[in-house]
């Protein structure tokens, strides 16, 4: 009877181990492909209207990267059985932190999307909280039964696999920050039609594309622009925070685009004075239109970045680093 009870406990621990490890890896990966999205989410949490910890906003990016890579590495470590005590205790600390954030979001209705699964899966605040409650229970269960978790092999392989997950995660983070997300879950992904994304459906939810306007001093030009076949949008959500050196490369590709018959527009939420200074400094051959900053940050994870449209459909997206890769 005792042996049977041990066997059942062993099986339950392994099931919990696999569920927790796999979920942490998945949660980390969907954010790893777009760490800037997690940065924006933590900036929202740290803002005055939420946790009122604005002094942490400048550290939102490294904080996000640390947690994202931590999720993946700890998930892998749990599955391969590397340093069980350290791994389980670290997971417990992490899940309690997430549990607090999701409870705070749900109870006070401060952040309607915690970003736990990036833009891949959207959960309601209370759904996210209950998910974290379940994970907390599973991790506590594992922590009390750590003796049942053994390395997949007695060699150094578990440590090597865990270290490899750290190296791969770090490389992907570097690549994505230098270019663009390797998987784009947002409604402005390549192949998506912006106008179609603005349509209301019968489910009562807000359309995936909203607050999309491209305004000059008098009118919203978005409807007109979305009907054009050759459009290049230079996105600079905030010129105060832009990589200004990028505008030298953007001017070159913008000049080529105009020669090829493209209509080129800048899009920014910045004030007109800094826009004028930027245009004059880099001799940019296009005007800037106003668009909501959050919308621009959603459109492309680059500042500045380039989007090519054909009748409202996104055909190309590039970070300014890759401006010369735009096909006209």
mmCIF file of C-alpha atoms in Angstrom:
data_model
loop_
_atom_site.group_PDB
_atom_site.id
_atom_site.type_symbol
_atom_site.label_atom_id
_atom_site.label_comp_id
_atom_site.label_asym_id
_atom_site.label_seq_id
_atom_site.Cartn_x
_atom_site.Cartn_y
_atom_site.Cartn_z
ATOM 1 C CA UNK A 1 0.000 0.000 0.000
ATOM 2 C CA UNK A 2 2.821 2.372 0.914
ATOM 3 C CA UNK A 3 4.659 1.566 -2.322
ATOM 4 C CA UNK A 4 1.474 2.240 -4.295
ATOM 5 C CA UNK A 5 1.076 5.623 -2.585
ATOM 6 C CA UNK A 6 4.674 6.534 -3.425
ATOM 7 C CA UNK A 7 4.119 5.553 -7.051
ATOM 8 C CA UNK A 8 1.018 7.750 -7.337
ATOM 9 C CA UNK A 9 2.855 10.695 -5.745
ATOM 10 C CA UNK A 10 5.794 10.161 -8.094
ATOM 11 C CA UNK A 11 3.504 10.240 -11.133
ATOM 12 C CA UNK A 12 1.686 13.365 -9.896
ATOM 13 C CA UNK A 13 4.994 15.146 -9.292
ATOM 14 C CA UNK A 14 6.187 14.315 -12.812
ATOM 15 C CA UNK A 15 2.913 15.542 -14.321
ATOM 16 C CA UNK A 16 3.156 18.787 -12.333
ATOM 17 C CA UNK A 17 6.814 19.119 -13.296
ATOM 18 C CA UNK A 18 6.038 18.783 -17.007
ATOM 19 C CA UNK A 19 3.053 21.156 -16.853
ATOM 20 C CA UNK A 20 4.950 23.860 -14.981
ATOM 21 C CA UNK A 21 8.121 23.517 -17.023
ATOM 22 C CA UNK A 22 6.320 23.522 -20.380
ATOM 23 C CA UNK A 23 4.094 26.455 -19.451
ATOM 24 C CA UNK A 24 7.026 28.563 -18.267
ATOM 25 C CA UNK A 25 8.958 27.794 -21.455
ATOM 26 C CA UNK A 26 5.955 28.646 -23.644
ATOM 27 C CA UNK A 27 5.188 31.820 -21.693
ATOM 28 C CA UNK A 28 8.814 32.910 -21.928
ATOM 29 C CA UNK A 29 9.161 32.094 -25.626
ATOM 30 C CA UNK A 30 6.114 34.069 -26.841
ATOM 31 C CA UNK A 31 7.550 37.080 -25.029
ATOM 32 C CA UNK A 32 11.146 36.345 -26.056
ATOM 33 C CA UNK A 33 10.273 36.892 -29.722
ATOM 34 C CA UNK A 34 9.071 40.404 -28.812
ATOM 35 C CA UNK A 35 10.783 41.655 -25.613
ATOM 36 C CA UNK A 36 9.959 45.290 -26.406
ATOM 37 C CA UNK A 37 6.298 44.415 -25.924
ATOM 38 C CA UNK A 38 7.119 43.226 -22.393
ATOM 39 C CA UNK A 39 9.101 46.419 -21.822
ATOM 40 C CA UNK A 40 6.020 48.480 -22.675
ATOM 41 C CA UNK A 41 3.921 46.326 -20.357
ATOM 42 C CA UNK A 42 6.258 46.839 -17.387
ATOM 43 C CA UNK A 43 6.389 50.558 -18.128
ATOM 44 C CA UNK A 44 2.611 50.488 -17.810
ATOM 45 C CA UNK A 45 2.806 48.639 -14.487
ATOM 46 C CA UNK A 46 5.421 51.062 -13.133
ATOM 47 C CA UNK A 47 3.460 54.155 -14.212
ATOM 48 C CA UNK A 48 1.888 56.606 -11.781
ATOM 49 C CA UNK A 49 -1.627 55.338 -12.391
ATOM 50 C CA UNK A 50 -0.789 51.732 -11.549
ATOM 51 C CA UNK A 51 2.014 50.880 -9.085
ATOM 52 C CA UNK A 52 3.345 54.462 -8.953
ATOM 53 C CA UNK A 53 6.963 53.300 -9.238
ATOM 54 C CA UNK A 54 8.054 55.554 -12.076
ATOM 55 C CA UNK A 55 11.690 55.447 -10.942
ATOM 56 C CA UNK A 56 11.758 51.884 -12.318
ATOM 57 C CA UNK A 57 10.575 52.824 -15.822
ATOM 58 C CA UNK A 58 14.143 53.319 -17.189
ATOM 59 C CA UNK A 59 14.898 49.742 -16.112
ATOM 60 C CA UNK A 60 11.801 48.196 -17.702
ATOM 61 C CA UNK A 61 13.734 46.660 -20.614
ATOM 62 C CA UNK A 62 16.487 44.864 -18.616
ATOM 63 C CA UNK A 63 13.846 43.834 -16.078
ATOM 64 C CA UNK A 64 11.685 42.353 -18.846
ATOM 65 C CA UNK A 65 14.624 40.544 -20.453
ATOM 66 C CA UNK A 66 15.711 39.087 -17.094
ATOM 67 C CA UNK A 67 12.232 37.713 -16.375
ATOM 68 C CA UNK A 68 11.672 36.400 -19.911
ATOM 69 C CA UNK A 69 14.962 34.529 -20.071
ATOM 70 C CA UNK A 70 14.455 33.425 -16.465
ATOM 71 C CA UNK A 71 11.113 31.833 -17.351
ATOM 72 C CA UNK A 72 12.659 29.826 -20.177
ATOM 73 C CA UNK A 73 15.829 28.752 -18.362
ATOM 74 C CA UNK A 74 13.993 27.755 -15.165
ATOM 75 C CA UNK A 75 11.381 25.869 -17.197
ATOM 76 C CA UNK A 76 14.127 23.933 -18.995
ATOM 77 C CA UNK A 77 16.005 23.354 -15.721
ATOM 78 C CA UNK A 78 12.878 21.884 -14.112
ATOM 79 C CA UNK A 79 12.292 19.514 -17.024
ATOM 80 C CA UNK A 80 15.885 18.223 -17.107
ATOM 81 C CA UNK A 81 16.252 18.154 -13.324
ATOM 82 C CA UNK A 82 19.141 20.614 -12.971
ATOM 83 C CA UNK A 83 19.741 21.957 -9.425
ATOM 84 C CA UNK A 84 16.224 21.126 -8.263
ATOM 85 C CA UNK A 85 16.189 23.138 -5.023
ATOM 86 C CA UNK A 86 17.479 26.306 -6.656
ATOM 87 C CA UNK A 87 15.160 25.878 -9.655
ATOM 88 C CA UNK A 88 11.977 25.215 -7.689
ATOM 89 C CA UNK A 89 12.622 28.003 -5.201
ATOM 90 C CA UNK A 90 13.333 30.441 -8.038
ATOM 91 C CA UNK A 91 10.119 29.391 -9.770
ATOM 92 C CA UNK A 92 8.231 29.919 -6.526
ATOM 93 C CA UNK A 93 9.584 33.452 -6.128
ATOM 94 C CA UNK A 94 8.772 34.239 -9.753
ATOM 95 C CA UNK A 95 5.216 32.878 -9.645
ATOM 96 C CA UNK A 96 4.452 34.758 -6.413
ATOM 97 C CA UNK A 97 5.618 37.953 -8.120
ATOM 98 C CA UNK A 98 3.396 37.207 -11.135
ATOM 99 C CA UNK A 99 0.520 36.268 -8.804
ATOM 100 C CA UNK A 100 0.692 39.675 -7.141
ATOM 101 C CA UNK A 101 0.758 41.519 -10.480
ATOM 102 C CA UNK A 102 -2.163 39.574 -11.924
ATOM 103 C CA UNK A 103 -4.207 39.949 -8.723
ATOM 104 C CA UNK A 104 -3.508 43.683 -8.671
ATOM 105 C CA UNK A 105 -4.478 43.993 -12.333
ATOM 106 C CA UNK A 106 -7.708 42.060 -11.862
ATOM 107 C CA UNK A 107 -8.813 43.494 -8.519
ATOM 108 C CA UNK A 108 -8.133 47.152 -9.305
ATOM 109 C CA UNK A 109 -8.758 46.803 -13.055
ATOM 110 C CA UNK A 110 -5.561 48.767 -13.695
ATOM 111 C CA UNK A 111 -3.940 46.750 -16.499
ATOM 112 C CA UNK A 112 -6.496 44.932 -18.618
ATOM 113 C CA UNK A 113 -3.900 42.706 -20.296
ATOM 114 C CA UNK A 114 -0.984 41.544 -18.153
ATOM 115 C CA UNK A 115 1.018 40.397 -21.195
ATOM 116 C CA UNK A 116 1.712 36.973 -19.645
ATOM 117 C CA UNK A 117 1.635 35.379 -23.083
ATOM 118 C CA UNK A 118 2.720 38.462 -25.019
ATOM 119 C CA UNK A 119 0.452 39.198 -27.972
ATOM 120 C CA UNK A 120 0.034 35.495 -28.765
ATOM 121 C CA UNK A 121 -2.801 34.746 -26.320
ATOM 122 C CA UNK A 122 -5.011 37.357 -24.690
ATOM 123 C CA UNK A 123 -6.550 36.493 -21.334
ATOM 124 C CA UNK A 124 -8.961 38.454 -19.188
ATOM 125 C CA UNK A 125 -7.413 39.758 -15.921
ATOM 126 C CA UNK A 126 -9.197 37.251 -13.673
ATOM 127 C CA UNK A 127 -8.445 34.393 -16.087
ATOM 128 C CA UNK A 128 -4.763 35.273 -15.845
ATOM 129 C CA UNK A 129 -4.941 35.421 -12.048
ATOM 130 C CA UNK A 130 -6.596 31.988 -11.778
ATOM 131 C CA UNK A 131 -3.979 30.572 -14.135
ATOM 132 C CA UNK A 132 -1.264 31.844 -11.806
ATOM 133 C CA UNK A 133 -3.126 30.462 -8.766
ATOM 134 C CA UNK A 134 -3.063 27.025 -10.380
ATOM 135 C CA UNK A 135 0.636 27.354 -11.199
ATOM 136 C CA UNK A 136 1.361 28.462 -7.628
ATOM 137 C CA UNK A 137 -0.394 25.379 -6.245
ATOM 138 C CA UNK A 138 1.549 23.095 -8.597
ATOM 139 C CA UNK A 139 4.898 24.695 -7.720
ATOM 140 C CA UNK A 140 4.181 24.477 -3.988
ATOM 141 C CA UNK A 141 3.288 20.803 -4.476
ATOM 142 C CA UNK A 142 6.562 20.219 -6.314
ATOM 143 C CA UNK A 143 8.509 22.090 -3.621
ATOM 144 C CA UNK A 144 7.219 19.691 -0.956
ATOM 145 C CA UNK A 145 8.041 16.651 -3.075
ATOM 146 C CA UNK A 146 11.410 17.679 -4.539
ATOM 147 C CA UNK A 147 12.900 14.279 -3.677
ATOM 148 C CA UNK A 148 10.866 12.818 -6.535
ATOM 149 C CA UNK A 149 12.560 15.087 -9.076
ATOM 150 C CA UNK A 150 15.745 13.549 -10.408
ATOM 151 C CA UNK A 151 18.042 14.696 -13.239
ATOM 152 C CA UNK A 152 17.344 13.053 -16.588
ATOM 153 C CA UNK A 153 20.899 11.697 -16.412
ATOM 154 C CA UNK A 154 23.651 11.640 -13.795
ATOM 155 C CA UNK A 155 26.098 13.222 -16.236
ATOM 156 C CA UNK A 156 26.591 16.958 -16.771
ATOM 157 C CA UNK A 157 24.038 16.933 -19.572
ATOM 158 C CA UNK A 158 21.219 18.649 -17.567
ATOM 159 C CA UNK A 159 23.543 21.548 -16.749
ATOM 160 C CA UNK A 160 24.701 21.795 -20.360
ATOM 161 C CA UNK A 161 21.115 21.828 -21.656
ATOM 162 C CA UNK A 162 20.153 24.522 -19.158
ATOM 163 C CA UNK A 163 23.175 26.627 -20.112
ATOM 164 C CA UNK A 164 22.389 26.137 -23.800
ATOM 165 C CA UNK A 165 18.854 27.441 -23.205
ATOM 166 C CA UNK A 166 20.391 30.552 -21.636
ATOM 167 C CA UNK A 167 22.727 31.087 -24.602
ATOM 168 C CA UNK A 168 19.991 30.577 -27.216
ATOM 169 C CA UNK A 169 17.547 32.833 -25.357
ATOM 170 C CA UNK A 170 20.170 35.574 -25.048
ATOM 171 C CA UNK A 171 21.017 35.365 -28.754
ATOM 172 C CA UNK A 172 17.355 35.563 -29.796
ATOM 173 C CA UNK A 173 16.887 38.590 -27.540
ATOM 174 C CA UNK A 174 19.881 40.339 -29.113
ATOM 175 C CA UNK A 175 18.710 39.524 -32.643
ATOM 176 C CA UNK A 176 15.140 40.704 -32.068
ATOM 177 C CA UNK A 177 16.213 43.971 -30.475
ATOM 178 C CA UNK A 178 18.576 44.699 -33.374
ATOM 179 C CA UNK A 179 15.960 43.839 -36.012
ATOM 180 C CA UNK A 180 12.282 42.991 -35.443
ATOM 181 C CA UNK A 181 10.286 40.225 -33.677
ATOM 182 C CA UNK A 182 10.902 36.857 -35.336
ATOM 183 C CA UNK A 183 7.194 36.062 -34.882
ATOM 184 C CA UNK A 184 4.686 38.901 -35.117
ATOM 185 C CA UNK A 185 1.376 38.254 -33.324
ATOM 186 C CA UNK A 186 0.069 41.806 -33.748
ATOM 187 C CA UNK A 187 -2.643 43.028 -36.167
ATOM 188 C CA UNK A 188 0.003 44.924 -38.185
ATOM 189 C CA UNK A 189 1.989 41.808 -39.090
ATOM 190 C CA UNK A 190 3.118 41.244 -42.677
ATOM 191 C CA UNK A 191 0.151 40.037 -44.704
ATOM 192 C CA UNK A 192 -2.440 41.740 -42.478
ATOM 193 C CA UNK A 193 -4.809 44.315 -43.940
ATOM 194 C CA UNK A 194 -5.193 47.334 -41.679
ATOM 195 C CA UNK A 195 -8.621 48.312 -42.992
ATOM 196 C CA UNK A 196 -9.957 44.797 -42.412
ATOM 197 C CA UNK A 197 -8.529 44.883 -38.896
ATOM 198 C CA UNK A 198 -10.603 47.987 -38.179
ATOM 199 C CA UNK A 199 -13.897 46.223 -38.877
ATOM 200 C CA UNK A 200 -16.238 45.440 -35.984
ATOM 201 C CA UNK A 201 -17.427 41.876 -35.563
ATOM 202 C CA UNK A 202 -20.482 40.441 -33.853
ATOM 203 C CA UNK A 203 -18.512 39.297 -30.792
ATOM 204 C CA UNK A 204 -18.768 42.734 -29.194
ATOM 205 C CA UNK A 205 -14.994 43.089 -28.841
ATOM 206 C CA UNK A 206 -12.922 46.081 -29.878
ATOM 207 C CA UNK A 207 -11.402 45.557 -33.352
ATOM 208 C CA UNK A 208 -7.726 44.535 -33.298
ATOM 209 C CA UNK A 209 -6.862 47.762 -35.148
ATOM 210 C CA UNK A 210 -8.211 50.870 -33.422
ATOM 211 C CA UNK A 211 -7.013 54.419 -32.934
ATOM 212 C CA UNK A 212 -5.319 54.219 -36.354
ATOM 213 C CA UNK A 213 -5.257 57.732 -37.763
ATOM 214 C CA UNK A 214 -2.738 59.610 -39.872
ATOM 215 C CA UNK A 215 -3.549 63.272 -39.413
ATOM 216 C CA UNK A 216 -2.090 66.394 -40.940
ATOM 217 C CA UNK A 217 -3.011 69.814 -39.583
ATOM 218 C CA UNK A 218 -6.573 69.491 -40.870
ATOM 219 C CA UNK A 219 -7.652 65.976 -41.826
ATOM 220 C CA UNK A 220 -7.241 62.271 -41.176
ATOM 221 C CA UNK A 221 -5.493 60.967 -44.287
ATOM 222 C CA UNK A 222 -5.617 57.299 -43.224
ATOM 223 C CA UNK A 223 -8.647 56.341 -45.395
ATOM 224 C CA UNK A 224 -6.942 57.841 -48.448
ATOM 225 C CA UNK A 225 -3.530 56.289 -47.678
ATOM 226 C CA UNK A 226 -5.030 52.830 -47.126
ATOM 227 C CA UNK A 227 -6.313 52.877 -50.709
ATOM 228 C CA UNK A 228 -2.910 53.616 -52.278
ATOM 229 C CA UNK A 229 -0.861 50.853 -53.915
ATOM 230 C CA UNK A 230 2.618 52.145 -53.071
ATOM 231 C CA UNK A 231 3.033 53.615 -49.605
ATOM 232 C CA UNK A 232 6.052 53.823 -47.312
ATOM 233 C CA UNK A 233 5.413 54.768 -43.693
ATOM 234 C CA UNK A 234 8.376 55.870 -41.607
ATOM 235 C CA UNK A 235 7.319 55.165 -38.020
ATOM 236 C CA UNK A 236 8.904 57.189 -35.223
ATOM 237 C CA UNK A 237 6.615 56.889 -32.224
ATOM 238 C CA UNK A 238 8.596 59.440 -30.229
ATOM 239 C CA UNK A 239 11.395 61.423 -31.861
ATOM 240 C CA UNK A 240 12.763 62.230 -28.399
ATOM 241 C CA UNK A 241 13.569 58.530 -28.017
ATOM 242 C CA UNK A 242 14.397 57.716 -31.648
ATOM 243 C CA UNK A 243 17.742 56.364 -32.832
ATOM 244 C CA UNK A 244 18.379 59.564 -34.764
ATOM 245 C CA UNK A 245 21.293 58.068 -36.694
ATOM 246 C CA UNK A 246 18.720 55.861 -38.391
ATOM 247 C CA UNK A 247 17.266 58.778 -40.329
ATOM 248 C CA UNK A 248 20.374 58.988 -42.511
ATOM 249 C CA UNK A 249 19.661 55.452 -43.798
ATOM 250 C CA UNK A 250 15.943 56.166 -43.987
ATOM 251 C CA UNK A 251 16.525 59.252 -46.163
ATOM 252 C CA UNK A 252 18.403 57.107 -48.700
ATOM 253 C CA UNK A 253 15.614 54.511 -48.975
ATOM 254 C CA UNK A 254 12.912 57.222 -48.924
ATOM 255 C CA UNK A 255 14.542 58.993 -51.888
ATOM 256 C CA UNK A 256 14.650 55.708 -53.795
ATOM 257 C CA UNK A 257 11.013 54.991 -52.930
ATOM 258 C CA UNK A 258 9.884 58.373 -54.233
ATOM 259 C CA UNK A 259 11.770 57.748 -57.481
ATOM 260 C CA UNK A 260 9.873 54.440 -57.780
ATOM 261 C CA UNK A 261 6.518 56.177 -57.416
ATOM 262 C CA UNK A 262 5.874 55.566 -53.714
ATOM 263 C CA UNK A 263 4.062 58.027 -51.480
ATOM 264 C CA UNK A 264 6.235 58.411 -48.376
ATOM 265 C CA UNK A 265 4.960 59.674 -45.027
ATOM 266 C CA UNK A 266 6.388 59.891 -41.570
ATOM 267 C CA UNK A 267 4.177 58.990 -38.610
ATOM 268 C CA UNK A 268 4.873 60.236 -35.101
ATOM 269 C CA UNK A 269 3.242 61.375 -31.883
ATOM 270 C CA UNK A 270 5.905 64.033 -31.331
ATOM 271 C CA UNK A 271 5.371 67.797 -31.258
ATOM 272 C CA UNK A 272 5.761 69.814 -34.438
ATOM 273 C CA UNK A 273 8.925 71.620 -33.323
ATOM 274 C CA UNK A 274 11.033 68.470 -32.937
ATOM 275 C CA UNK A 275 9.517 67.092 -36.151
ATOM 276 C CA UNK A 276 10.620 70.202 -38.031
ATOM 277 C CA UNK A 277 14.121 70.005 -36.511
ATOM 278 C CA UNK A 278 14.450 66.347 -37.543
ATOM 279 C CA UNK A 279 13.253 67.014 -41.105
ATOM 280 C CA UNK A 280 15.704 69.877 -41.528
ATOM 281 C CA UNK A 281 18.652 68.120 -39.890
ATOM 282 C CA UNK A 282 18.427 65.036 -42.097
ATOM 283 C CA UNK A 283 16.851 66.729 -45.132
ATOM 284 C CA UNK A 284 13.984 64.217 -45.091
ATOM 285 C CA UNK A 285 11.905 64.205 -48.287
ATOM 286 C CA UNK A 286 8.537 63.604 -46.612
ATOM 287 C CA UNK A 287 6.087 65.165 -44.169
ATOM 288 C CA UNK A 288 5.132 63.706 -40.794
ATOM 289 C CA UNK A 289 1.556 62.865 -39.897
ATOM 290 C CA UNK A 290 0.266 62.513 -36.354
ATOM 291 C CA UNK A 291 -0.694 59.126 -34.926
ATOM 292 C CA UNK A 292 -1.270 57.869 -31.385
ATOM 293 C CA UNK A 293 2.016 56.785 -29.765
ATOM 294 C CA UNK A 294 0.653 53.470 -28.470
ATOM 295 C CA UNK A 295 -0.651 52.637 -31.945
ATOM 296 C CA UNK A 296 2.749 53.376 -33.489
ATOM 297 C CA UNK A 297 4.515 51.228 -30.881
ATOM 298 C CA UNK A 298 2.108 48.420 -31.730
ATOM 299 C CA UNK A 299 2.636 48.796 -35.463
ATOM 300 C CA UNK A 300 6.389 48.190 -35.372
ATOM 301 C CA UNK A 301 8.955 47.511 -32.641
ATOM 302 C CA UNK A 302 11.456 50.008 -33.998
ATOM 303 C CA UNK A 303 11.956 53.719 -33.561
ATOM 304 C CA UNK A 304 12.376 54.579 -36.367
ATOM 305 C CA UNK A 305 11.046 51.742 -38.481
ATOM 306 C CA UNK A 306 9.631 51.291 -41.971
ATOM 307 C CA UNK A 307 6.340 49.757 -43.108
ATOM 308 C CA UNK A 308 5.387 49.226 -46.756
ATOM 309 C CA UNK A 309 1.668 49.162 -47.599
ATOM 310 C CA UNK A 310 -0.218 48.050 -50.678
ATOM 311 C CA UNK A 311 -3.881 49.075 -50.474
ATOM 312 C CA UNK A 312 -3.742 48.824 -46.700
ATOM 313 C CA UNK A 313 -1.999 45.448 -46.596
ATOM 314 C CA UNK A 314 1.371 45.310 -44.839
ATOM 315 C CA UNK A 315 3.858 43.846 -47.323
ATOM 316 C CA UNK A 316 7.167 44.670 -45.610
ATOM 317 C CA UNK A 317 8.406 45.791 -42.176
ATOM 318 C CA UNK A 318 11.983 46.705 -41.340
ATOM 319 C CA UNK A 319 13.960 48.121 -38.478
ATOM 320 C CA UNK A 320 16.014 51.119 -39.627
ATOM 321 C CA UNK A 321 19.104 48.904 -39.304
ATOM 322 C CA UNK A 322 17.713 46.894 -42.234
ATOM 323 C CA UNK A 323 16.467 49.818 -44.336
ATOM 324 C CA UNK A 324 18.644 48.759 -47.275
ATOM 325 C CA UNK A 325 16.745 45.450 -47.324
ATOM 326 C CA UNK A 326 13.481 47.111 -48.392
ATOM 327 C CA UNK A 327 12.421 45.825 -51.817
ATOM 328 C CA UNK A 328 10.877 48.526 -53.975
#
